[in-house]
Protein backbone atom coordinates (compact mmCIF):
# COMPACT_ATOMS: atom_id res chain seq x y z
CA UNK A 1 0.00 0.00 0.00
CA UNK A 2 1.35 3.40 -0.85
CA UNK A 3 0.67 6.56 1.15
CA UNK A 4 -1.55 7.59 -1.71
CA UNK A 5 -3.99 4.73 -1.49
CA UNK A 6 -3.96 4.61 2.29
CA UNK A 7 -5.37 8.15 2.37
CA UNK A 8 -8.04 7.02 -0.04
CA UNK A 9 -7.31 9.74 -2.56
CA UNK A 10 -5.99 9.71 -6.07
CA UNK A 11 -3.43 12.27 -7.14
CA UNK A 12 -4.98 15.41 -8.56
CA UNK A 13 -3.01 16.50 -11.59
CA UNK A 14 -0.64 19.41 -11.33
CA UNK A 15 -0.72 20.19 -7.63
CA UNK A 16 2.72 20.67 -6.11
CA UNK A 17 3.43 18.59 -3.03
CA UNK A 18 0.78 16.00 -3.84
CA UNK A 19 0.52 13.20 -2.91
CA UNK A 20 2.59 13.86 0.20
CA UNK A 21 5.21 11.15 0.77
CA UNK A 22 4.64 9.92 4.30
CA UNK A 23 8.23 8.80 4.90
CA UNK A 24 10.09 11.88 3.65
CA UNK A 25 10.12 14.33 6.59
CA UNK A 26 10.88 17.98 5.83
CA UNK A 27 11.08 19.34 9.38
CA UNK A 28 12.06 18.35 12.93
CA UNK A 29 8.60 17.27 14.11
CA UNK A 30 7.95 15.08 11.09
CA UNK A 31 11.53 13.80 11.51
CA UNK A 32 10.94 12.78 15.12
CA UNK A 33 7.72 10.98 14.17
CA UNK A 34 9.40 9.32 11.22
CA UNK A 35 12.08 8.03 13.59
CA UNK A 36 9.41 6.68 15.98
CA UNK A 37 7.89 4.80 13.04
CA UNK A 38 11.19 3.22 12.06
CA UNK A 39 12.12 2.34 15.68
CA UNK A 40 8.72 0.65 16.14
CA UNK A 41 9.09 -1.14 12.83
CA UNK A 42 12.64 -2.28 13.66
CA UNK A 43 11.71 -3.47 17.15
CA UNK A 44 8.70 -5.31 15.75
CA UNK A 45 10.89 -6.94 13.11
CA UNK A 46 13.54 -8.01 15.67
CA UNK A 47 10.91 -9.50 18.00
CA UNK A 48 9.30 -11.32 15.07
CA UNK A 49 12.63 -12.85 14.01
CA UNK A 50 13.41 -13.96 17.59
CA UNK A 51 9.94 -15.49 17.99
CA UNK A 52 10.15 -17.34 14.65
CA UNK A 53 13.59 -18.74 15.57
CA UNK A 54 12.28 -19.83 19.00
CA UNK A 55 9.26 -21.43 17.35
CA UNK A 56 11.50 -23.30 14.89
CA UNK A 57 13.71 -24.55 17.72
CA UNK A 58 10.69 -25.58 19.78
CA UNK A 59 9.27 -27.59 16.88
CA UNK A 60 12.33 -29.00 15.17
CA UNK A 61 15.34 -28.26 17.40
CA UNK A 62 17.51 -30.64 19.41
CA UNK A 63 15.86 -32.22 22.47
CA UNK A 64 17.91 -30.03 24.86
CA UNK A 65 16.60 -26.84 23.25
CA UNK A 66 13.03 -28.05 23.17
CA UNK A 67 13.22 -28.84 26.90
CA UNK A 68 14.66 -25.40 27.64
CA UNK A 69 11.96 -23.62 25.61
CA UNK A 70 9.25 -25.64 27.33
CA UNK A 71 10.51 -24.66 30.81
CA UNK A 72 8.77 -22.29 33.18
CA UNK A 73 11.68 -19.85 33.26
CA UNK A 74 11.32 -18.99 29.60
CA UNK A 75 7.65 -18.18 30.09
CA UNK A 76 8.39 -15.71 32.89
CA UNK A 77 11.32 -14.16 31.06
CA UNK A 78 10.10 -14.22 27.47
CA UNK A 79 6.37 -14.06 28.03
CA UNK A 80 6.19 -11.47 30.80
CA UNK A 81 9.42 -9.62 31.63
CA UNK A 82 10.53 -9.05 28.04
CA UNK A 83 7.24 -7.57 26.74
CA UNK A 84 6.86 -5.37 29.83
CA UNK A 85 10.36 -3.93 29.45
CA UNK A 86 10.20 -3.48 25.65
CA UNK A 87 6.65 -2.11 25.45
CA UNK A 88 7.16 0.24 28.42
CA UNK A 89 10.38 1.54 26.87
CA UNK A 90 8.69 2.19 23.54
CA UNK A 91 5.72 3.81 25.28
CA UNK A 92 7.94 6.23 27.21
CA UNK A 93 9.87 7.04 24.06
CA UNK A 94 6.65 7.69 22.12
CA UNK A 95 5.21 9.86 24.91
CA UNK A 96 8.42 11.91 25.10
CA UNK A 97 8.21 12.64 21.36
CA UNK A 98 4.50 13.48 21.36
CA UNK A 99 4.84 15.80 24.36
CA UNK A 100 6.99 18.07 22.16
CA UNK A 101 4.92 17.60 19.01
CA UNK A 102 1.49 18.14 20.53
CA UNK A 103 1.56 20.51 23.52
CA UNK A 104 -0.07 23.89 24.21
CA UNK A 105 1.21 26.87 22.18
CA UNK A 106 4.23 28.55 23.78
CA UNK A 107 4.33 32.34 24.30
CA UNK A 108 5.34 34.07 21.07
CA UNK A 109 4.71 31.01 18.94
CA UNK A 110 2.80 31.55 15.69
CA UNK A 111 -0.74 30.15 15.99
CA UNK A 112 -3.08 28.99 13.25
CA UNK A 113 -6.59 27.72 13.92
CA UNK A 114 -7.73 25.06 11.48
CA UNK A 115 -11.32 23.86 11.68
CA UNK A 116 -12.40 20.70 9.92
CA UNK A 117 -15.66 21.12 8.03
CA UNK A 118 -17.50 18.71 5.74
CA UNK A 119 -15.37 18.65 3.50
CA UNK A 120 -12.76 21.39 3.67
CA UNK A 121 -10.46 23.17 6.12
CA UNK A 122 -11.33 26.59 7.56
CA UNK A 123 -8.12 28.49 8.36
CA UNK A 124 -7.62 31.47 10.69
CA UNK A 125 -4.34 33.07 11.74
CA UNK A 126 -4.34 34.25 15.35
CA UNK A 127 -2.56 37.23 16.90
CA UNK A 128 -0.84 37.16 20.29
CA UNK A 129 -4.18 37.67 22.04
CA UNK A 130 -5.71 34.74 20.18
CA UNK A 131 -7.91 36.92 17.91
CA UNK A 132 -8.47 35.79 14.34
CA UNK A 133 -6.74 38.33 12.11
CA UNK A 134 -6.56 36.57 8.72
CA UNK A 135 -9.15 34.19 7.28
CA UNK A 136 -8.54 31.64 4.56
CA UNK A 137 -9.38 28.10 3.53
CA UNK A 138 -7.56 24.95 2.47
CA UNK A 139 -4.18 26.68 2.24
CA UNK A 140 -1.85 27.65 5.07
CA UNK A 141 1.20 29.89 4.85
CA UNK A 142 4.04 29.50 7.35
CA UNK A 143 7.61 30.75 7.70
CA UNK A 144 10.41 28.18 7.45
CA UNK A 145 12.64 27.31 10.38
CA UNK A 146 10.20 27.98 13.22
CA UNK A 147 7.55 25.88 14.91
CA UNK A 148 3.93 26.81 14.24
CA UNK A 149 1.21 25.74 16.66
CA UNK A 150 -1.92 24.49 14.89
CA UNK A 151 -5.09 24.62 16.98
CA UNK A 152 -7.27 21.92 15.52
CA UNK A 153 -11.05 22.00 15.88
CA UNK A 154 -14.08 20.61 14.13
CA UNK A 155 -17.38 22.19 13.17
CA UNK A 156 -19.25 18.94 12.61
CA UNK A 157 -17.77 15.42 12.72
CA UNK A 158 -14.33 14.00 13.49
CA UNK A 159 -11.73 14.89 10.87
CA UNK A 160 -7.97 14.39 11.06
CA UNK A 161 -5.32 16.94 10.15
CA UNK A 162 -2.27 15.44 8.45
CA UNK A 163 0.58 17.11 6.59
CA UNK A 164 2.94 14.13 6.58
CA UNK A 165 6.17 15.90 5.61
CA UNK A 166 5.83 18.56 8.33
CA UNK A 167 4.49 16.78 11.40
CA UNK A 168 2.18 14.29 12.97
CA UNK A 169 -1.43 13.46 12.40
CA UNK A 170 -4.06 14.60 14.89
CA UNK A 171 -7.83 14.28 15.06
CA UNK A 172 -10.07 17.33 14.85
CA UNK A 173 -12.84 16.59 17.34
CA UNK A 174 -16.10 18.56 17.83
CA UNK A 175 -16.03 20.48 21.11
CA UNK A 176 -12.29 20.03 21.59
CA UNK A 177 -9.16 21.93 20.71
CA UNK A 178 -6.12 19.80 19.94
CA UNK A 179 -2.73 21.38 19.34
CA UNK A 180 -0.19 20.05 16.86
CA UNK A 181 3.13 21.65 16.04
CA UNK A 182 4.51 21.67 12.50
CA UNK A 183 7.74 23.03 11.10
CA UNK A 184 9.21 23.20 7.61
CA UNK A 185 12.96 23.50 7.15
CA UNK A 186 12.82 24.39 3.44
CA UNK A 187 10.50 26.66 1.46
CA UNK A 188 8.02 24.69 -0.60
CA UNK A 189 4.49 23.44 -0.96
CA UNK A 190 3.51 20.51 1.27
CA UNK A 191 0.34 18.51 0.68
CA UNK A 192 -2.02 17.47 3.45
CA UNK A 193 -5.12 15.35 3.70
CA UNK A 194 -8.01 14.66 6.03
CA UNK A 195 -7.03 11.30 7.48
CA UNK A 196 -10.20 10.27 9.29
CA UNK A 197 -13.25 9.09 7.37
CA UNK A 198 -15.77 11.92 7.70
CA UNK A 199 -18.44 10.81 5.26
CA UNK A 200 -19.10 11.48 1.58
CA UNK A 201 -16.17 13.11 -0.19
CA UNK A 202 -13.73 12.55 2.72
CA UNK A 203 -11.04 11.40 0.30
CA UNK A 204 -11.35 14.73 -1.52
CA UNK A 205 -10.66 16.83 1.60
CA UNK A 206 -7.12 18.06 1.13
CA UNK A 207 -5.05 21.14 1.82
CA UNK A 208 -1.65 22.61 1.08
CA UNK A 209 0.88 24.24 3.39
CA UNK A 210 3.12 26.83 1.73
CA UNK A 211 6.40 27.47 3.57
CA UNK A 212 8.19 30.77 2.85
CA UNK A 213 11.53 32.30 3.79
CA UNK A 214 10.83 34.50 6.85
CA UNK A 215 11.03 37.81 4.91
CA UNK A 216 8.67 36.50 2.21
CA UNK A 217 6.29 35.28 4.87
CA UNK A 218 6.27 38.68 6.58
CA UNK A 219 5.52 40.33 3.21
CA UNK A 220 2.65 37.87 2.62
CA UNK A 221 1.25 38.52 6.07
CA UNK A 222 1.52 42.29 5.71
CA UNK A 223 -0.39 42.11 2.40
CA UNK A 224 -3.14 40.04 3.95
CA UNK A 225 -3.56 42.48 6.82
CA UNK A 226 -4.24 45.40 4.44
CA UNK A 227 -7.89 46.40 3.92
CA UNK A 228 -9.43 44.49 1.01
CA UNK A 229 -9.44 46.27 -2.37
CA UNK A 230 -13.01 46.88 -3.56
CA UNK A 231 -12.51 47.96 -7.18
CA UNK A 232 -13.63 44.55 -8.50
CA UNK A 233 -17.02 45.05 -6.88
CA UNK A 234 -18.09 47.18 -9.84
CA UNK A 235 -17.48 44.30 -12.25
CA UNK A 236 -20.28 42.32 -13.82
CA UNK A 237 -18.78 39.18 -12.27
CA UNK A 238 -19.47 40.58 -8.80
CA UNK A 239 -23.09 41.18 -9.87
CA UNK A 240 -23.38 37.56 -11.03
CA UNK A 241 -21.93 36.47 -7.67
CA UNK A 242 -24.48 38.66 -5.87
CA UNK A 243 -27.49 37.74 -8.02
CA UNK A 244 -26.94 34.00 -7.48
CA UNK A 245 -26.75 34.34 -3.72
CA UNK A 246 -23.10 33.22 -3.47
CA UNK A 247 -22.59 35.72 -0.65
CA UNK A 248 -25.04 33.81 1.53
CA UNK A 249 -22.41 31.10 2.01
CA UNK A 250 -19.15 32.86 1.20
CA UNK A 251 -17.41 35.91 2.65
CA UNK A 252 -15.48 38.39 0.56
CA UNK A 253 -13.74 40.91 2.83
CA UNK A 254 -14.73 44.52 2.24
CA UNK A 255 -18.12 43.61 0.71
CA UNK A 256 -21.61 42.75 1.92
CA UNK A 257 -20.91 39.09 1.03
CA UNK A 258 -20.56 37.69 4.52
CA UNK A 259 -21.80 34.09 4.52
CA UNK A 260 -19.95 31.73 6.81
CA UNK A 261 -21.12 28.30 5.64
CA UNK A 262 -18.50 27.93 2.91
CA UNK A 263 -14.85 28.84 2.44
CA UNK A 264 -13.83 32.49 2.77
CA UNK A 265 -13.22 33.80 -0.77
CA UNK A 266 -11.50 37.10 0.10
CA UNK A 267 -8.27 35.88 -1.50
CA UNK A 268 -9.51 32.90 -3.46
CA UNK A 269 -7.62 34.03 -6.57
CA UNK A 270 -4.34 33.61 -4.71
CA UNK A 271 -5.00 30.04 -3.64
CA UNK A 272 -3.14 27.20 -5.30
CA UNK A 273 -6.06 24.80 -5.27
CA UNK A 274 -9.84 24.76 -5.29
CA UNK A 275 -12.32 22.20 -4.05
CA UNK A 276 -10.14 21.71 -0.90
CA UNK A 277 -6.81 20.70 -2.36
CA UNK A 278 -8.19 18.61 -5.20
CA UNK A 279 -7.57 20.73 -8.32
CA UNK A 280 -5.11 23.40 -9.36
CA UNK A 281 -6.79 26.80 -9.21
CA UNK A 282 -7.25 28.66 -12.48
CA UNK A 283 -10.17 30.24 -14.29
CA UNK A 284 -10.92 27.01 -16.16
CA UNK A 285 -11.10 24.76 -13.10
CA UNK A 286 -12.93 27.48 -11.18
CA UNK A 287 -15.59 27.74 -13.89
CA UNK A 288 -15.92 23.94 -13.97
CA UNK A 289 -16.25 23.85 -10.19
CA UNK A 290 -19.01 26.49 -10.10
CA UNK A 291 -20.93 24.95 -13.00
CA UNK A 292 -20.84 21.38 -11.71
CA UNK A 293 -19.06 20.91 -8.40
CA UNK A 294 -21.34 17.94 -7.69
CA UNK A 295 -19.79 16.02 -10.58
CA UNK A 296 -16.25 16.89 -9.45
CA UNK A 297 -16.75 16.23 -5.71
CA UNK A 298 -20.03 14.34 -5.32
CA UNK A 299 -21.92 15.13 -2.13
CA UNK A 300 -20.07 18.32 -1.27
CA UNK A 301 -22.21 21.15 0.10
CA UNK A 302 -21.79 23.57 -2.79
CA UNK A 303 -24.64 23.17 -5.29
CA UNK A 304 -23.85 23.01 -8.99
CA UNK A 305 -24.92 26.08 -10.97
CA UNK A 306 -26.00 24.77 -14.37
CA UNK A 307 -28.19 27.89 -14.70
CA UNK A 308 -25.19 30.12 -15.32
CA UNK A 309 -24.50 30.95 -18.96
CA UNK A 310 -20.99 30.66 -20.35
CA UNK A 311 -20.75 34.44 -20.23
CA UNK A 312 -21.84 34.51 -16.55
CA UNK A 313 -19.30 31.83 -15.69
CA UNK A 314 -16.47 33.67 -17.39
CA UNK A 315 -17.33 36.88 -15.62
CA UNK A 316 -17.81 35.42 -12.16
CA UNK A 317 -14.58 33.43 -12.40
CA UNK A 318 -12.74 36.54 -13.61
CA UNK A 319 -14.07 38.33 -10.52
CA UNK A 320 -13.02 35.51 -8.17
CA UNK A 321 -9.64 35.17 -9.85
CA UNK A 322 -9.06 38.90 -9.29
CA UNK A 323 -9.41 38.42 -5.51
CA UNK A 324 -5.75 37.87 -4.79
CU1 LIG B 1 -12.67 15.24 6.90
CU2 LIG B 1 -12.18 13.00 6.38
CSV table of C-alpha atoms and ligand atoms in Angstrom, one decimal:
chain,number,residue,atom,x,y,z
A,1,UNK,CA,0.0,0.0,0.0
A,2,UNK,CA,1.4,3.4,-0.8
A,3,UNK,CA,0.7,6.6,1.1
A,4,UNK,CA,-1.5,7.6,-1.7
A,5,UNK,CA,-4.0,4.7,-1.5
A,6,UNK,CA,-4.0,4.6,2.3
A,7,UNK,CA,-5.4,8.2,2.4
A,8,UNK,CA,-8.0,7.0,0.0
A,9,UNK,CA,-7.3,9.7,-2.6
A,10,UNK,CA,-6.0,9.7,-6.1
A,11,UNK,CA,-3.4,12.3,-7.1
A,12,UNK,CA,-5.0,15.4,-8.6
A,13,UNK,CA,-3.0,16.5,-11.6
A,14,UNK,CA,-0.6,19.4,-11.3
A,15,UNK,CA,-0.7,20.2,-7.6
A,16,UNK,CA,2.7,20.7,-6.1
A,17,UNK,CA,3.4,18.6,-3.0
A,18,UNK,CA,0.8,16.0,-3.8
A,19,UNK,CA,0.5,13.2,-2.9
A,20,UNK,CA,2.6,13.9,0.2
A,21,UNK,CA,5.2,11.2,0.8
A,22,UNK,CA,4.6,9.9,4.3
A,23,UNK,CA,8.2,8.8,4.9
A,24,UNK,CA,10.1,11.9,3.7
A,25,UNK,CA,10.1,14.3,6.6
A,26,UNK,CA,10.9,18.0,5.8
A,27,UNK,CA,11.1,19.3,9.4
A,28,UNK,CA,12.1,18.4,12.9
A,29,UNK,CA,8.6,17.3,14.1
A,30,UNK,CA,7.9,15.1,11.1
A,31,UNK,CA,11.5,13.8,11.5
A,32,UNK,CA,10.9,12.8,15.1
A,33,UNK,CA,7.7,11.0,14.2
A,34,UNK,CA,9.4,9.3,11.2
A,35,UNK,CA,12.1,8.0,13.6
A,36,UNK,CA,9.4,6.7,16.0
A,37,UNK,CA,7.9,4.8,13.0
A,38,UNK,CA,11.2,3.2,12.1
A,39,UNK,CA,12.1,2.3,15.7
A,40,UNK,CA,8.7,0.6,16.1
A,41,UNK,CA,9.1,-1.1,12.8
A,42,UNK,CA,12.6,-2.3,13.7
A,43,UNK,CA,11.7,-3.5,17.1
A,44,UNK,CA,8.7,-5.3,15.8
A,45,UNK,CA,10.9,-6.9,13.1
A,46,UNK,CA,13.5,-8.0,15.7
A,47,UNK,CA,10.9,-9.5,18.0
A,48,UNK,CA,9.3,-11.3,15.1
A,49,UNK,CA,12.6,-12.8,14.0
A,50,UNK,CA,13.4,-14.0,17.6
A,51,UNK,CA,9.9,-15.5,18.0
A,52,UNK,CA,10.2,-17.3,14.7
A,53,UNK,CA,13.6,-18.7,15.6
A,54,UNK,CA,12.3,-19.8,19.0
A,55,UNK,CA,9.3,-21.4,17.3
A,56,UNK,CA,11.5,-23.3,14.9
A,57,UNK,CA,13.7,-24.6,17.7
A,58,UNK,CA,10.7,-25.6,19.8
A,59,UNK,CA,9.3,-27.6,16.9
A,60,UNK,CA,12.3,-29.0,15.2
A,61,UNK,CA,15.3,-28.3,17.4
A,62,UNK,CA,17.5,-30.6,19.4
A,63,UNK,CA,15.9,-32.2,22.5
A,64,UNK,CA,17.9,-30.0,24.9
A,65,UNK,CA,16.6,-26.8,23.2
A,66,UNK,CA,13.0,-28.1,23.2
A,67,UNK,CA,13.2,-28.8,26.9
A,68,UNK,CA,14.7,-25.4,27.6
A,69,UNK,CA,12.0,-23.6,25.6
A,70,UNK,CA,9.3,-25.6,27.3
A,71,UNK,CA,10.5,-24.7,30.8
A,72,UNK,CA,8.8,-22.3,33.2
A,73,UNK,CA,11.7,-19.8,33.3
A,74,UNK,CA,11.3,-19.0,29.6
A,75,UNK,CA,7.7,-18.2,30.1
A,76,UNK,CA,8.4,-15.7,32.9
A,77,UNK,CA,11.3,-14.2,31.1
A,78,UNK,CA,10.1,-14.2,27.5
A,79,UNK,CA,6.4,-14.1,28.0
A,80,UNK,CA,6.2,-11.5,30.8
A,81,UNK,CA,9.4,-9.6,31.6
A,82,UNK,CA,10.5,-9.1,28.0
A,83,UNK,CA,7.2,-7.6,26.7
A,84,UNK,CA,6.9,-5.4,29.8
A,85,UNK,CA,10.4,-3.9,29.4
A,86,UNK,CA,10.2,-3.5,25.7
A,87,UNK,CA,6.6,-2.1,25.4
A,88,UNK,CA,7.2,0.2,28.4
A,89,UNK,CA,10.4,1.5,26.9
A,90,UNK,CA,8.7,2.2,23.5
A,91,UNK,CA,5.7,3.8,25.3
A,92,UNK,CA,7.9,6.2,27.2
A,93,UNK,CA,9.9,7.0,24.1
A,94,UNK,CA,6.7,7.7,22.1
A,95,UNK,CA,5.2,9.9,24.9
A,96,UNK,CA,8.4,11.9,25.1
A,97,UNK,CA,8.2,12.6,21.4
A,98,UNK,CA,4.5,13.5,21.4
A,99,UNK,CA,4.8,15.8,24.4
A,100,UNK,CA,7.0,18.1,22.2
A,101,UNK,CA,4.9,17.6,19.0
A,102,UNK,CA,1.5,18.1,20.5
A,103,UNK,CA,1.6,20.5,23.5
A,104,UNK,CA,-0.1,23.9,24.2
A,105,UNK,CA,1.2,26.9,22.2
A,106,UNK,CA,4.2,28.5,23.8
A,107,UNK,CA,4.3,32.3,24.3
A,108,UNK,CA,5.3,34.1,21.1
A,109,UNK,CA,4.7,31.0,18.9
A,110,UNK,CA,2.8,31.5,15.7
A,111,UNK,CA,-0.7,30.1,16.0
A,112,UNK,CA,-3.1,29.0,13.2
A,113,UNK,CA,-6.6,27.7,13.9
A,114,UNK,CA,-7.7,25.1,11.5
A,115,UNK,CA,-11.3,23.9,11.7
A,116,UNK,CA,-12.4,20.7,9.9
A,117,UNK,CA,-15.7,21.1,8.0
A,118,UNK,CA,-17.5,18.7,5.7
A,119,UNK,CA,-15.4,18.6,3.5
A,120,UNK,CA,-12.8,21.4,3.7
A,121,UNK,CA,-10.5,23.2,6.1
A,122,UNK,CA,-11.3,26.6,7.6
A,123,UNK,CA,-8.1,28.5,8.4
A,124,UNK,CA,-7.6,31.5,10.7
A,125,UNK,CA,-4.3,33.1,11.7
A,126,UNK,CA,-4.3,34.3,15.4
A,127,UNK,CA,-2.6,37.2,16.9
A,128,UNK,CA,-0.8,37.2,20.3
A,129,UNK,CA,-4.2,37.7,22.0
A,130,UNK,CA,-5.7,34.7,20.2
A,131,UNK,CA,-7.9,36.9,17.9
A,132,UNK,CA,-8.5,35.8,14.3
A,133,UNK,CA,-6.7,38.3,12.1
A,134,UNK,CA,-6.6,36.6,8.7
A,135,UNK,CA,-9.2,34.2,7.3
A,136,UNK,CA,-8.5,31.6,4.6
A,137,UNK,CA,-9.4,28.1,3.5
A,138,UNK,CA,-7.6,25.0,2.5
A,139,UNK,CA,-4.2,26.7,2.2
A,140,UNK,CA,-1.8,27.7,5.1
A,141,UNK,CA,1.2,29.9,4.8
A,142,UNK,CA,4.0,29.5,7.4
A,143,UNK,CA,7.6,30.8,7.7
A,144,UNK,CA,10.4,28.2,7.4
A,145,UNK,CA,12.6,27.3,10.4
A,146,UNK,CA,10.2,28.0,13.2
A,147,UNK,CA,7.6,25.9,14.9
A,148,UNK,CA,3.9,26.8,14.2
A,149,UNK,CA,1.2,25.7,16.7
A,150,UNK,CA,-1.9,24.5,14.9
A,151,UNK,CA,-5.1,24.6,17.0
A,152,UNK,CA,-7.3,21.9,15.5
A,153,UNK,CA,-11.0,22.0,15.9
A,154,UNK,CA,-14.1,20.6,14.1
A,155,UNK,CA,-17.4,22.2,13.2
A,156,UNK,CA,-19.3,18.9,12.6
A,157,UNK,CA,-17.8,15.4,12.7
A,158,UNK,CA,-14.3,14.0,13.5
A,159,UNK,CA,-11.7,14.9,10.9
A,160,UNK,CA,-8.0,14.4,11.1
A,161,UNK,CA,-5.3,16.9,10.1
A,162,UNK,CA,-2.3,15.4,8.4
A,163,UNK,CA,0.6,17.1,6.6
A,164,UNK,CA,2.9,14.1,6.6
A,165,UNK,CA,6.2,15.9,5.6
A,166,UNK,CA,5.8,18.6,8.3
A,167,UNK,CA,4.5,16.8,11.4
A,168,UNK,CA,2.2,14.3,13.0
A,169,UNK,CA,-1.4,13.5,12.4
A,170,UNK,CA,-4.1,14.6,14.9
A,171,UNK,CA,-7.8,14.3,15.1
A,172,UNK,CA,-10.1,17.3,14.8
A,173,UNK,CA,-12.8,16.6,17.3
A,174,UNK,CA,-16.1,18.6,17.8
A,175,UNK,CA,-16.0,20.5,21.1
A,176,UNK,CA,-12.3,20.0,21.6
A,177,UNK,CA,-9.2,21.9,20.7
A,178,UNK,CA,-6.1,19.8,19.9
A,179,UNK,CA,-2.7,21.4,19.3
A,180,UNK,CA,-0.2,20.1,16.9
A,181,UNK,CA,3.1,21.6,16.0
A,182,UNK,CA,4.5,21.7,12.5
A,183,UNK,CA,7.7,23.0,11.1
A,184,UNK,CA,9.2,23.2,7.6
A,185,UNK,CA,13.0,23.5,7.1
A,186,UNK,CA,12.8,24.4,3.4
A,187,UNK,CA,10.5,26.7,1.5
A,188,UNK,CA,8.0,24.7,-0.6
A,189,UNK,CA,4.5,23.4,-1.0
A,190,UNK,CA,3.5,20.5,1.3
A,191,UNK,CA,0.3,18.5,0.7
A,192,UNK,CA,-2.0,17.5,3.4
A,193,UNK,CA,-5.1,15.3,3.7
A,194,UNK,CA,-8.0,14.7,6.0
A,195,UNK,CA,-7.0,11.3,7.5
A,196,UNK,CA,-10.2,10.3,9.3
A,197,UNK,CA,-13.2,9.1,7.4
A,198,UNK,CA,-15.8,11.9,7.7
A,199,UNK,CA,-18.4,10.8,5.3
A,200,UNK,CA,-19.1,11.5,1.6
A,201,UNK,CA,-16.2,13.1,-0.2
A,202,UNK,CA,-13.7,12.6,2.7
A,203,UNK,CA,-11.0,11.4,0.3
A,204,UNK,CA,-11.3,14.7,-1.5
A,205,UNK,CA,-10.7,16.8,1.6
A,206,UNK,CA,-7.1,18.1,1.1
A,207,UNK,CA,-5.0,21.1,1.8
A,208,UNK,CA,-1.6,22.6,1.1
A,209,UNK,CA,0.9,24.2,3.4
A,210,UNK,CA,3.1,26.8,1.7
A,211,UNK,CA,6.4,27.5,3.6
A,212,UNK,CA,8.2,30.8,2.9
A,213,UNK,CA,11.5,32.3,3.8
A,214,UNK,CA,10.8,34.5,6.8
A,215,UNK,CA,11.0,37.8,4.9
A,216,UNK,CA,8.7,36.5,2.2
A,217,UNK,CA,6.3,35.3,4.9
A,218,UNK,CA,6.3,38.7,6.6
A,219,UNK,CA,5.5,40.3,3.2
A,220,UNK,CA,2.6,37.9,2.6
A,221,UNK,CA,1.3,38.5,6.1
A,222,UNK,CA,1.5,42.3,5.7
A,223,UNK,CA,-0.4,42.1,2.4
A,224,UNK,CA,-3.1,40.0,4.0
A,225,UNK,CA,-3.6,42.5,6.8
A,226,UNK,CA,-4.2,45.4,4.4
A,227,UNK,CA,-7.9,46.4,3.9
A,228,UNK,CA,-9.4,44.5,1.0
A,229,UNK,CA,-9.4,46.3,-2.4
A,230,UNK,CA,-13.0,46.9,-3.6
A,231,UNK,CA,-12.5,48.0,-7.2
A,232,UNK,CA,-13.6,44.5,-8.5
A,233,UNK,CA,-17.0,45.0,-6.9
A,234,UNK,CA,-18.1,47.2,-9.8
A,235,UNK,CA,-17.5,44.3,-12.3
A,236,UNK,CA,-20.3,42.3,-13.8
A,237,UNK,CA,-18.8,39.2,-12.3
A,238,UNK,CA,-19.5,40.6,-8.8
A,239,UNK,CA,-23.1,41.2,-9.9
A,240,UNK,CA,-23.4,37.6,-11.0
A,241,UNK,CA,-21.9,36.5,-7.7
A,242,UNK,CA,-24.5,38.7,-5.9
A,243,UNK,CA,-27.5,37.7,-8.0
A,244,UNK,CA,-26.9,34.0,-7.5
A,245,UNK,CA,-26.7,34.3,-3.7
A,246,UNK,CA,-23.1,33.2,-3.5
A,247,UNK,CA,-22.6,35.7,-0.6
A,248,UNK,CA,-25.0,33.8,1.5
A,249,UNK,CA,-22.4,31.1,2.0
A,250,UNK,CA,-19.2,32.9,1.2
A,251,UNK,CA,-17.4,35.9,2.7
A,252,UNK,CA,-15.5,38.4,0.6
A,253,UNK,CA,-13.7,40.9,2.8
A,254,UNK,CA,-14.7,44.5,2.2
A,255,UNK,CA,-18.1,43.6,0.7
A,256,UNK,CA,-21.6,42.7,1.9
A,257,UNK,CA,-20.9,39.1,1.0
A,258,UNK,CA,-20.6,37.7,4.5
A,259,UNK,CA,-21.8,34.1,4.5
A,260,UNK,CA,-19.9,31.7,6.8
A,261,UNK,CA,-21.1,28.3,5.6
A,262,UNK,CA,-18.5,27.9,2.9
A,263,UNK,CA,-14.9,28.8,2.4
A,264,UNK,CA,-13.8,32.5,2.8
A,265,UNK,CA,-13.2,33.8,-0.8
A,266,UNK,CA,-11.5,37.1,0.1
A,267,UNK,CA,-8.3,35.9,-1.5
A,268,UNK,CA,-9.5,32.9,-3.5
A,269,UNK,CA,-7.6,34.0,-6.6
A,270,UNK,CA,-4.3,33.6,-4.7
A,271,UNK,CA,-5.0,30.0,-3.6
A,272,UNK,CA,-3.1,27.2,-5.3
A,273,UNK,CA,-6.1,24.8,-5.3
A,274,UNK,CA,-9.8,24.8,-5.3
A,275,UNK,CA,-12.3,22.2,-4.0
A,276,UNK,CA,-10.1,21.7,-0.9
A,277,UNK,CA,-6.8,20.7,-2.4
A,278,UNK,CA,-8.2,18.6,-5.2
A,279,UNK,CA,-7.6,20.7,-8.3
A,280,UNK,CA,-5.1,23.4,-9.4
A,281,UNK,CA,-6.8,26.8,-9.2
A,282,UNK,CA,-7.2,28.7,-12.5
A,283,UNK,CA,-10.2,30.2,-14.3
A,284,UNK,CA,-10.9,27.0,-16.2
A,285,UNK,CA,-11.1,24.8,-13.1
A,286,UNK,CA,-12.9,27.5,-11.2
A,287,UNK,CA,-15.6,27.7,-13.9
A,288,UNK,CA,-15.9,23.9,-14.0
A,289,UNK,CA,-16.3,23.8,-10.2
A,290,UNK,CA,-19.0,26.5,-10.1
A,291,UNK,CA,-20.9,24.9,-13.0
A,292,UNK,CA,-20.8,21.4,-11.7
A,293,UNK,CA,-19.1,20.9,-8.4
A,294,UNK,CA,-21.3,17.9,-7.7
A,295,UNK,CA,-19.8,16.0,-10.6
A,296,UNK,CA,-16.3,16.9,-9.4
A,297,UNK,CA,-16.7,16.2,-5.7
A,298,UNK,CA,-20.0,14.3,-5.3
A,299,UNK,CA,-21.9,15.1,-2.1
A,300,UNK,CA,-20.1,18.3,-1.3
A,301,UNK,CA,-22.2,21.2,0.1
A,302,UNK,CA,-21.8,23.6,-2.8
A,303,UNK,CA,-24.6,23.2,-5.3
A,304,UNK,CA,-23.8,23.0,-9.0
A,305,UNK,CA,-24.9,26.1,-11.0
A,306,UNK,CA,-26.0,24.8,-14.4
A,307,UNK,CA,-28.2,27.9,-14.7
A,308,UNK,CA,-25.2,30.1,-15.3
A,309,UNK,CA,-24.5,31.0,-19.0
A,310,UNK,CA,-21.0,30.7,-20.4
A,311,UNK,CA,-20.8,34.4,-20.2
A,312,UNK,CA,-21.8,34.5,-16.5
A,313,UNK,CA,-19.3,31.8,-15.7
A,314,UNK,CA,-16.5,33.7,-17.4
A,315,UNK,CA,-17.3,36.9,-15.6
A,316,UNK,CA,-17.8,35.4,-12.2
A,317,UNK,CA,-14.6,33.4,-12.4
A,318,UNK,CA,-12.7,36.5,-13.6
A,319,UNK,CA,-14.1,38.3,-10.5
A,320,UNK,CA,-13.0,35.5,-8.2
A,321,UNK,CA,-9.6,35.2,-9.8
A,322,UNK,CA,-9.1,38.9,-9.3
A,323,UNK,CA,-9.4,38.4,-5.5
A,324,UNK,CA,-5.7,37.9,-4.8
B,1,LIG,CU1,-12.7,15.2,6.9
B,1,LIG,CU2,-12.2,13.0,6.4
